[in-house]
Coordinates of C-alpha atoms and ligand atoms in Angstrom, one line a residue:
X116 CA 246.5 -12.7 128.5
X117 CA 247.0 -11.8 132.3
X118 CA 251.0 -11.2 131.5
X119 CA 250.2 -8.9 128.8
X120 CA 247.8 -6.9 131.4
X121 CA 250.0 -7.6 134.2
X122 CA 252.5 -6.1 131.8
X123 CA 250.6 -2.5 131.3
X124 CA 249.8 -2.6 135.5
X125 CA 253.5 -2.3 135.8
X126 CA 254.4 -0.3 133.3
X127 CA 252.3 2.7 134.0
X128 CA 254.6 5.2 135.4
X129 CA 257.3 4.9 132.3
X130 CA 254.1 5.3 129.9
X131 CA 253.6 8.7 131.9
X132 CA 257.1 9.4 131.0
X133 CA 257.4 8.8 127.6
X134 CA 253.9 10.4 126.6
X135 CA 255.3 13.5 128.3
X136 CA 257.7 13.5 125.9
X137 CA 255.6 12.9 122.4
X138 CA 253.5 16.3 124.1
X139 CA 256.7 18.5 124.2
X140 CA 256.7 18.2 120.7
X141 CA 254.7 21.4 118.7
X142 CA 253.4 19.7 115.8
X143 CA 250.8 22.0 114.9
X144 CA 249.8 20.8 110.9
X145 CA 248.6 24.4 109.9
X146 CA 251.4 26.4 111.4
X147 CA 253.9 26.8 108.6
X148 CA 256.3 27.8 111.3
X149 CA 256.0 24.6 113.1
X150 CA 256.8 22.8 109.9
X151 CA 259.8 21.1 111.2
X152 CA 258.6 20.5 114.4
X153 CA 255.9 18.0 112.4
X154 CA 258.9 16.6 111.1
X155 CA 260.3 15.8 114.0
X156 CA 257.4 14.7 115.9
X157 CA 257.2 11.6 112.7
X158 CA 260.5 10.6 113.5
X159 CA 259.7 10.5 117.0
X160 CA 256.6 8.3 116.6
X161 CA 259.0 6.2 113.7
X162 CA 261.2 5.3 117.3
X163 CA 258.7 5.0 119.3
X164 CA 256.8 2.1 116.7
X165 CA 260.8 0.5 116.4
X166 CA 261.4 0.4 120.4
X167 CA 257.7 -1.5 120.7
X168 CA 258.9 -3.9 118.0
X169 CA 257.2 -3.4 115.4
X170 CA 259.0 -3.7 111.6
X171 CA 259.3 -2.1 108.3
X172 CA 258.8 1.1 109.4
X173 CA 258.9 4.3 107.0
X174 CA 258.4 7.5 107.1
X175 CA 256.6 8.8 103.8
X176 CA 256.9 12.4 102.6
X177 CA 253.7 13.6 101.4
X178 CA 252.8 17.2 99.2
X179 CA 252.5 18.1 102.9
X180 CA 253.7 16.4 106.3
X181 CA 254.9 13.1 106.8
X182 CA 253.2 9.6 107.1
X183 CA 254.4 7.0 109.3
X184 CA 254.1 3.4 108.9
X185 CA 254.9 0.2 110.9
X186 CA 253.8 -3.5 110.9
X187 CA 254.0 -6.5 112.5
X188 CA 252.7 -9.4 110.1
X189 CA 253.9 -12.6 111.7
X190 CA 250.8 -13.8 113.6
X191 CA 249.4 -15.0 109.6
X192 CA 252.2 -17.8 109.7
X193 CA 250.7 -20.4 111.5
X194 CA 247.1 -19.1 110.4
X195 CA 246.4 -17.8 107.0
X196 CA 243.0 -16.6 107.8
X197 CA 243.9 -14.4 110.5
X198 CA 242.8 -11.0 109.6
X199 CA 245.0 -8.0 109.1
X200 CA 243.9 -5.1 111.1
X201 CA 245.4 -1.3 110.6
X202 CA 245.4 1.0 113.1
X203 CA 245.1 4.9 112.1
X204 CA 245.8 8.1 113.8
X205 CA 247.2 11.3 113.7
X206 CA 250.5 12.9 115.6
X207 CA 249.6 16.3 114.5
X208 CA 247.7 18.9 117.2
X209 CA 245.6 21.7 116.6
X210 CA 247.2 25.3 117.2
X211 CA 247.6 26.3 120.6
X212 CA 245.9 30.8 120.7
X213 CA 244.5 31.7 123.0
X214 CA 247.8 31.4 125.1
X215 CA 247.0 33.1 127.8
X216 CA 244.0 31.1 129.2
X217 CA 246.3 27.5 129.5
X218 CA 246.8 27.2 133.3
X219 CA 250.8 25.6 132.2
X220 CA 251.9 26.3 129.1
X221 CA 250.4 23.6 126.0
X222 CA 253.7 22.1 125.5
X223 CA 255.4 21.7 128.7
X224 CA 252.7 18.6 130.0
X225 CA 251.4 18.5 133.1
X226 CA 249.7 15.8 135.8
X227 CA 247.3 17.5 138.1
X228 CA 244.2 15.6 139.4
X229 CA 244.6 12.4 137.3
X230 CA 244.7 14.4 134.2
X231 CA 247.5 15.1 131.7
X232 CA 247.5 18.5 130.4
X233 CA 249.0 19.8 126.7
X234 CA 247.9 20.3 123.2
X235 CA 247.8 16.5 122.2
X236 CA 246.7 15.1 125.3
X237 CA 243.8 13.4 124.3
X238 CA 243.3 14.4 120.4
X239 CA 245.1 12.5 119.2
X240 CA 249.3 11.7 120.6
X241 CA 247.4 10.2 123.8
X242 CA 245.5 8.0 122.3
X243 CA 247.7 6.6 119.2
X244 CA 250.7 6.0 122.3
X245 CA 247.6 4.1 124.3
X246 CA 247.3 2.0 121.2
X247 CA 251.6 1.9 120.8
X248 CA 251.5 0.6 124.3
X249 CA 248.7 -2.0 123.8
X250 CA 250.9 -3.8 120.9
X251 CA 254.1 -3.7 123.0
X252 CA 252.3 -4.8 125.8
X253 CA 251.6 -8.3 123.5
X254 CA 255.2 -7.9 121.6
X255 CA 256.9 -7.8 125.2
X256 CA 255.2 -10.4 126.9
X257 CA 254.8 -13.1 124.2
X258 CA 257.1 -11.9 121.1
X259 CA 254.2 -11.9 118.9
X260 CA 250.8 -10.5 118.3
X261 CA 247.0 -12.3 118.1
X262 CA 246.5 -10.8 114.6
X263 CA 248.5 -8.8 111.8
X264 CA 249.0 -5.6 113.0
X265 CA 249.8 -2.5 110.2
X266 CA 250.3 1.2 111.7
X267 CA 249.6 4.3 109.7
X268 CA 250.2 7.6 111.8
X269 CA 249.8 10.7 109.6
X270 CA 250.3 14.1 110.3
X271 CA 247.5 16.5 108.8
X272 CA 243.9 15.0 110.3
X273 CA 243.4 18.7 112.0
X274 CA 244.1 20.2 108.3
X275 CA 241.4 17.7 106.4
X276 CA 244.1 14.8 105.8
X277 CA 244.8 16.6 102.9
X278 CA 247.3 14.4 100.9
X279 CA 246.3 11.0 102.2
X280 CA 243.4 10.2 99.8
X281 CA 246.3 9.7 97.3
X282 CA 249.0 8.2 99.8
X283 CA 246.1 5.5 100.4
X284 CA 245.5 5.1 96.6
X285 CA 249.5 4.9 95.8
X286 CA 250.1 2.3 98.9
X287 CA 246.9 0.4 98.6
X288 CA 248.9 -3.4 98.9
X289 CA 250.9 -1.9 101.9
X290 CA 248.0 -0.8 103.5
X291 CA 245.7 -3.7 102.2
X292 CA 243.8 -5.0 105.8
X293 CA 240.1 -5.9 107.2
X294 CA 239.8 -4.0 109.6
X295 CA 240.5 -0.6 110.5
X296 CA 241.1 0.8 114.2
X297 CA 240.7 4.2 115.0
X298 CA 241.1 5.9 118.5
X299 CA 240.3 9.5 118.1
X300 CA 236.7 10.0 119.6
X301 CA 234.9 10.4 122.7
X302 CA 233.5 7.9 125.3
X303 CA 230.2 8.8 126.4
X304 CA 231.2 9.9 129.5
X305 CA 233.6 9.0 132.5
X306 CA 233.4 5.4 133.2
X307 CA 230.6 5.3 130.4
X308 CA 233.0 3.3 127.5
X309 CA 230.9 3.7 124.2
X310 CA 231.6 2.4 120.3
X311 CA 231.2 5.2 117.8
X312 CA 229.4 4.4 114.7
X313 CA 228.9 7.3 113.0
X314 CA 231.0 11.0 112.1
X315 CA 229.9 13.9 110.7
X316 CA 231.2 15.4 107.6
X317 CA 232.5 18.8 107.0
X318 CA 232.6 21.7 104.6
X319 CA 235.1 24.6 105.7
X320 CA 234.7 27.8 103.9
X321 CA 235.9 31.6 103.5
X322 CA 234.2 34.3 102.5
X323 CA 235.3 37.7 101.9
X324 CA 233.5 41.0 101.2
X325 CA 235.4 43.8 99.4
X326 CA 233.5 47.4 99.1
X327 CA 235.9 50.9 98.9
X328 CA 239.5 50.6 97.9
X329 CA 240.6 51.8 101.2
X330 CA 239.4 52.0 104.5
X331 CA 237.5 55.2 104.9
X332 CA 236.5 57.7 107.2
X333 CA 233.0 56.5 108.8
X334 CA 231.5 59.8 109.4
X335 CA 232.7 61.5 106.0
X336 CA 231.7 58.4 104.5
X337 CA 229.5 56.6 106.4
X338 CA 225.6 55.9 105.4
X339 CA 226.6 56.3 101.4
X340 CA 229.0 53.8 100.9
X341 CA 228.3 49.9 101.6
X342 CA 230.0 49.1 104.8
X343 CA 231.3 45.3 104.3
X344 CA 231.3 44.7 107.7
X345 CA 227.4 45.1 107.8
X346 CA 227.1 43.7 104.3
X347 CA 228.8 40.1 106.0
X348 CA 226.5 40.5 109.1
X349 CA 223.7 40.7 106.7
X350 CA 224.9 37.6 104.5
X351 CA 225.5 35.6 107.6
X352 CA 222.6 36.2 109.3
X353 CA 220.3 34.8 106.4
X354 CA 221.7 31.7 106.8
X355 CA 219.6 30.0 109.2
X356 CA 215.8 31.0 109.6
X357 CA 214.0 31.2 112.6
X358 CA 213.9 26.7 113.6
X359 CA 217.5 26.8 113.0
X360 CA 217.2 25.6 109.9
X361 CA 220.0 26.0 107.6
X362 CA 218.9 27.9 104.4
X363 CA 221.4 27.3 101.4
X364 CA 218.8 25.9 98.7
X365 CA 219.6 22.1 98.2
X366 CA 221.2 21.9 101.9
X367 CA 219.0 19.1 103.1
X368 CA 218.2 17.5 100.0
X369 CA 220.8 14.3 100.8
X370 CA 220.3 14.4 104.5
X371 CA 219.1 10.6 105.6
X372 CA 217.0 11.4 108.5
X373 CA 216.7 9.6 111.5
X374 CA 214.8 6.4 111.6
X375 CA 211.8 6.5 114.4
X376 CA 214.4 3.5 116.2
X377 CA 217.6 5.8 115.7
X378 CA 215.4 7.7 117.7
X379 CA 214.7 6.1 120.4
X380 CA 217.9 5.0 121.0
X381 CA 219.0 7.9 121.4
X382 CA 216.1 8.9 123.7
X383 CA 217.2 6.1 126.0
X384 CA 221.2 7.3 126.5
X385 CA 221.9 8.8 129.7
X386 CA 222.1 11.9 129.2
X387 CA 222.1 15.1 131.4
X388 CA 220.9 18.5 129.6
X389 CA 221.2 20.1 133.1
X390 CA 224.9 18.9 133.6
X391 CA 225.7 19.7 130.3
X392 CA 224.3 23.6 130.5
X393 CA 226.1 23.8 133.7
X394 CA 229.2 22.5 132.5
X395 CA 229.4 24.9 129.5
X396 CA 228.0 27.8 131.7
X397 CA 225.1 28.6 129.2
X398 CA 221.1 29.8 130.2
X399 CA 219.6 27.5 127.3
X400 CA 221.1 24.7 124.4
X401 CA 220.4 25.6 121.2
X402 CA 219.7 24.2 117.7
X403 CA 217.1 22.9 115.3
X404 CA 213.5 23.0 116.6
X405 CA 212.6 19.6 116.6
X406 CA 215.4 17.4 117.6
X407 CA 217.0 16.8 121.0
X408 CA 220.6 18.0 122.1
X409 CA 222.3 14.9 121.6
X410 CA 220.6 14.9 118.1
X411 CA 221.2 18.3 117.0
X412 CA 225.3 17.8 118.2
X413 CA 225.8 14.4 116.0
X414 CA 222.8 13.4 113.9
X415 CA 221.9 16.8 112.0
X416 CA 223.9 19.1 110.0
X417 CA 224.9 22.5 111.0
X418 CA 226.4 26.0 109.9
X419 CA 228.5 27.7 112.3
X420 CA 230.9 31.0 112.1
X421 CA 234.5 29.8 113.3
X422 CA 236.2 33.7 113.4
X423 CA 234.9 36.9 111.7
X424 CA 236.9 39.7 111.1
X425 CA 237.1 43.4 109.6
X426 CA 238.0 47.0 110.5
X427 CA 239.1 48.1 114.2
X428 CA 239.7 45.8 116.6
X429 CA 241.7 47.3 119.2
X430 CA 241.1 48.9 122.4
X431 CA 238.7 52.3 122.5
X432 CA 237.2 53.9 119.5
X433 CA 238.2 54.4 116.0
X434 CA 235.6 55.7 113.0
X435 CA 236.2 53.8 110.4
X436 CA 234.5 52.1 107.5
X437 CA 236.3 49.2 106.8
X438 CA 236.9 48.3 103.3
X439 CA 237.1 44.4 103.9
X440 CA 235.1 41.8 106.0
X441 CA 235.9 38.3 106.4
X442 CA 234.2 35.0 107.9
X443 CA 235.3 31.2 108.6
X444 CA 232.4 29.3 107.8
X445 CA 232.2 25.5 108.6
X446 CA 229.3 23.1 107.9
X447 CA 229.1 19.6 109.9
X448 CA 227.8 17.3 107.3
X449 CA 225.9 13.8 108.1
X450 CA 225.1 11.2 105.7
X451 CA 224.5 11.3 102.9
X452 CA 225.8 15.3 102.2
X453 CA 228.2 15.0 99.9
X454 CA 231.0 17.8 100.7
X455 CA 232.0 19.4 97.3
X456 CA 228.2 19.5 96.8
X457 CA 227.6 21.5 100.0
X458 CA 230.6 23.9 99.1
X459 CA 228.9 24.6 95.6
X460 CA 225.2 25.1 97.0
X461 CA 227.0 27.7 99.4
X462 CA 228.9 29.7 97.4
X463 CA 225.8 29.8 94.8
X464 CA 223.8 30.7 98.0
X465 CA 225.9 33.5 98.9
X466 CA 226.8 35.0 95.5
X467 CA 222.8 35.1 95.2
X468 CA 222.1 36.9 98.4
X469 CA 225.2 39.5 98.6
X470 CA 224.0 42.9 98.2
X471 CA 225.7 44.0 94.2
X472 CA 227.0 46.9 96.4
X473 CA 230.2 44.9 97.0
X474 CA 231.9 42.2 95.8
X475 CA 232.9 38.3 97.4
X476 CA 234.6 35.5 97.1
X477 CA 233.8 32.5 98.4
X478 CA 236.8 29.6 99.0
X479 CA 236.5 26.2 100.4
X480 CA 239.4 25.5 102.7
X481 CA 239.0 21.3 103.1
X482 CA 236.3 19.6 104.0
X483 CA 235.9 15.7 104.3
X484 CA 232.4 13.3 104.1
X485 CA 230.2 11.6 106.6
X486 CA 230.5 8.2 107.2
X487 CA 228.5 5.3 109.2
X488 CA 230.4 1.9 110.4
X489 CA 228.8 -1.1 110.6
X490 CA 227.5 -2.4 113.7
X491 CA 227.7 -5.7 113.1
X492 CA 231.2 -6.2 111.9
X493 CA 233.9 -8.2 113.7
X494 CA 236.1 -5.8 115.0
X495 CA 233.0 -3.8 116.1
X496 CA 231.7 -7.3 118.1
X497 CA 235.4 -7.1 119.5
X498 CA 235.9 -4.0 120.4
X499 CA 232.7 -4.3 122.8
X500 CA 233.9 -7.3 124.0
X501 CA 237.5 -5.7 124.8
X502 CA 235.5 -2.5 126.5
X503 CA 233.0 -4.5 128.8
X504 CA 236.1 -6.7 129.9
X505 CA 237.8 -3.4 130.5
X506 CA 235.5 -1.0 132.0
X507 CA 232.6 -4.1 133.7
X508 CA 229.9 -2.1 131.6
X509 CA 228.4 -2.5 128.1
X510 CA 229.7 0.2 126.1
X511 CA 227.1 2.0 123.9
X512 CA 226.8 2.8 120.9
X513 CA 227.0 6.3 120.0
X514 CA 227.1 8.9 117.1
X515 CA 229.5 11.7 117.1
X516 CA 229.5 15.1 115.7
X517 CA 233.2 15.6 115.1
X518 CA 235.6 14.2 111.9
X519 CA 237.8 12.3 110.8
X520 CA 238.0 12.8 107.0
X521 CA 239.4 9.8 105.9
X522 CA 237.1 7.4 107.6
X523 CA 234.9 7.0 104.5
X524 CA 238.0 6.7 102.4
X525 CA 239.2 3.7 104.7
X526 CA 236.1 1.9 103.5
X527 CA 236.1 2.8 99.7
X528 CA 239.7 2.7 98.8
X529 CA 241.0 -0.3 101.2
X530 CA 237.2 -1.9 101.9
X531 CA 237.9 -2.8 105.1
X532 CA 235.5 -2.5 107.7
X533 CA 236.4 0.9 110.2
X534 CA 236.4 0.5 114.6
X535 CA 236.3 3.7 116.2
X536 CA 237.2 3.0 119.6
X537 CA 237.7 6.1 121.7
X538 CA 238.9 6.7 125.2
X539 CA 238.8 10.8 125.0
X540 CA 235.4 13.2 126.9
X541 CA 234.5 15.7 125.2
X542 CA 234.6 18.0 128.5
X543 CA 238.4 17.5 128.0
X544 CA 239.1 20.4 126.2
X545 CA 240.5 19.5 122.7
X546 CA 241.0 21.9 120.6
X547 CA 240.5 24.4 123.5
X548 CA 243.1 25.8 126.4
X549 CA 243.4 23.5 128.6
X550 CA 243.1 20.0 126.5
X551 CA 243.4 17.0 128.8
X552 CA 243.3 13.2 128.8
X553 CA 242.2 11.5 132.4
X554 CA 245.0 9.3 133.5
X555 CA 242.4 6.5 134.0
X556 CA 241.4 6.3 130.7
X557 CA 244.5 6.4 129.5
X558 CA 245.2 3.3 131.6
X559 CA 242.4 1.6 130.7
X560 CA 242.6 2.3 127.2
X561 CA 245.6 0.4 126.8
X562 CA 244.6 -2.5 128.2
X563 CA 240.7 -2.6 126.1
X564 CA 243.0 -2.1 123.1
X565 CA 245.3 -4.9 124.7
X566 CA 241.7 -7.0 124.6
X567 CA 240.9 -6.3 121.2
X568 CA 243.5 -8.2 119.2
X569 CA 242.5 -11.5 121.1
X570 CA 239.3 -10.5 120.3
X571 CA 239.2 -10.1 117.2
X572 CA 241.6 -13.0 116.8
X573 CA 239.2 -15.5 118.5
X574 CA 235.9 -13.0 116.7
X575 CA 233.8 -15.5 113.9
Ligands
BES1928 N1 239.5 13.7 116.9 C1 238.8 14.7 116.2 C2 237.5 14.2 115.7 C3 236.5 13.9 116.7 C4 236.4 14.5 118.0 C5 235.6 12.9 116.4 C6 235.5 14.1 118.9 C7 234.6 12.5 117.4 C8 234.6 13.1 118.6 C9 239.7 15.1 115.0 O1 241.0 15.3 115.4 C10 239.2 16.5 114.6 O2 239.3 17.4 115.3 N2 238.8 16.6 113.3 C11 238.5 17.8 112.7 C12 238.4 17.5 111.3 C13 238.7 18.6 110.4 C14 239.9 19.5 110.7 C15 238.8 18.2 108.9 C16 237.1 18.3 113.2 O3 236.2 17.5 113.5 O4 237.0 19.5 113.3
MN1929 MN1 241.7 13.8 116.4
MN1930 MN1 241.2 17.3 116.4

């Protein structure tokens, strides 16, 4: 094993180098613009999975962008029990606006202070080239690996993995593994390596209120005709009572709650409120009375505006009474909400409490399902192993608030048993201006991932 980690120490300046150059590469899934770009960007990650060695590689069209797949199944030849292990990620990035607040533009990456900076940094090109690095590290060294390695590197996780429900249903033999690797969540904080068991769902919908046929004078019109703007405001605001409780009839009624133990643990992880307030530069958290921050931000379900929208925007003052008002609502979902359920309580909810002075319609954008891992399975026991060997510390184990869609689907369509192993903070920006991926993690990343296929190799 000490080559193979010997290998990554010497290697890390030309990683630096060619992760620069997957971050050049605008693959933003929702930017119809940046279509070709996506395209691109699969090829890319089709040569960077041929120069680490790996075999059989394909690029899949989809109804949307492109799937990439790779494999390296030779370690089963002397040992037919050695399990198969797929890892999963995603090339594509999140759009870039605003612009103007990235200190270096998002696609021209950046070192400064042990951090890379672009779009992709650390969600998710940083981390599936960590993992890229980890197998070549093995393929380089000793021209094979511990375990069967497949790799499945789709391009539409930040537009609700759309199309891969039925890519995973069509290539269920290709695809056909034990366990399944994911590197797109957070650590618990610098230095602080943690296993995530646990993602929230999601629910993303659009609602629009329509009230004159034109946009109309505000003083001439104003206080006789339903504005929609205020109409919206109204909607939205009856959303959540006064304990921050969500209040679409039926929202809770799946929602496992937390066990007096879940509880506890999470009483007992190290966490700051003060340093988290500062770091975010708000007075007070805020959330459901009752639960603590770290609670409210994984383990409960929420209901927030993403971008609102109607009349006059721009600078100064215009009178107007807009004839349109529009909303991105999302809801974080945690087990065991059931996504197309949530969207149809919503839409009931706000057909039922829109004044009949205008009309709306309600669409659900994508959306994907909570899902819990396992804690005891063997890729979990290994991937702790690989972290404490990597980092000196005992990860822990943690829940996060974000998703991946097709987590759940992982376990239902392929059974196999999901890992997700993540090296990104969550002060590092993604989605935001600014995203980032600490050099150090990085580093370390590669060689925990390194760890994990003689782990799991040598795991009962
Ligand atoms: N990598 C994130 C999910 C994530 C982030 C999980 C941090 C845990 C901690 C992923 O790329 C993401 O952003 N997912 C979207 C899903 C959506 C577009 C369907 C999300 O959570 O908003
Ligand atoms: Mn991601
Ligand atoms: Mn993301």
């Amino acid at each position: 094993m000490s080559a193979v980690l010997e290998y990554i120490e010497r290697n890390h300046a030309q990683y630096l180098e060619e992760l620069k150059e997957f971050l050049k590469i605008p693959s933003i899934s929702t930017a119809p613009e940046h279509k070709s770009d996506v395209v691109r960007c699969a090829e890319w990650v089709s040569q960077s999975m041929k120069s680490i060695g790996l075999e059989n590689i394909q690029i899949f069209p989809t109804a949307g962008h492109p799937v990439v797949y790779g494999e390296f199944l030779h370690a089963g030849v002397d040992n037919p029990n050695v399990p198969t292990v797929l890892f999963y990620g995603h090339y594509d990035v999140q759009p870039v606006d605003p612009l103007h607040l990235w200190t270096n533009p998002p696609f021209e990456p950046v070192v400064r202070d042990g951090k890379i900076f672009a779009r992709g940094a650390v969600d998710d090109k940083g981390q599936v080239f960590m993992q890229f690095k980890s197998l070549e590290a093995h393929l380089k060294t000793n021209g094979k690996l511990p375990v069967n390695v497949k790799v499945l590197i789709e391009g539409e996780e930040e537009i609700g993995s759309v199309n891969l429900e039925s890519f995973l249903n069509t290539h269920k033999e290709l695809l056909a593994c034990d366990t399944v690797l994911i590197s797109d969540t957070s650590m618990f904080g610098e230095d602080l390596p943690s296993l995530c068991y646990a993602l929230r769902g999601l629910t993303y919908m659009e609602v629009t209120v329509t009230g004159p046929n034109r946009d109309l004078h505000s003083g001439v019109f104003g206080g006789a005709v339903e504005n929609p703007a205020n109409a919206l405001c109204t909607i939205i605001a009856k959303l959540k009572d006064e304990y921050g409780r969500i209040t679409v009839p039926g929202f809770y009624d799946d929602v496992k709650n937390l066990t007096p133990q879940e509880r506890d643990e999470y009483a007992r992880l190290p966490f700051d409120e003060t340093a988290y307030r500062k770091e975010l530069n708000i007075v007070a958290t805020d959330g459901e009375f009752g639960y603590s921050t770290l609670e409210r931000a994984s383990a409960r379900p929420t209901l927030d505006v993403n971008g609102i929208w109607s009349g006059f925007t721009g600078e100064g003052a215009k009178t107007v009474l807009p004839s349109e008002a529009s909303a991105k609502v999302s809801m974080r979902l945690v087990p065991n909400q059931d996504t197309n359920d949530i969207a149809k309580k919503f839409e009931a909810y706000i057909r039922h409490i829109a004044p009949p002075t205008v009309t709306v319609e309600v669409t659900n954008l994508h959306g994907g399902n909570p899902a819990i891992t396992p804690i005891d399975s063997k890729g979990v026991k290994a991937a702790m192993h690989a972290l404490e060997q990597a980092y000196g510390k005992t990860p822990f184990l943690t829940r996060e608030g974000g998703s991946i869609p097709i987590v759940l689907l992982f376990e239902k369509i392929l059974n196999a048993s999901v890992v997700l192993m993540g090296f990104g903070l969550n002060t590092e920006n993604a989605h935001s201006p600014d995203e980032h991926f600490h050099l150090n993690n990085f580093y370390k990343g590669i060689v925990a991932s390194a760890l994990f296929y003689d782990e799991i190799a040598s795991t009962k």
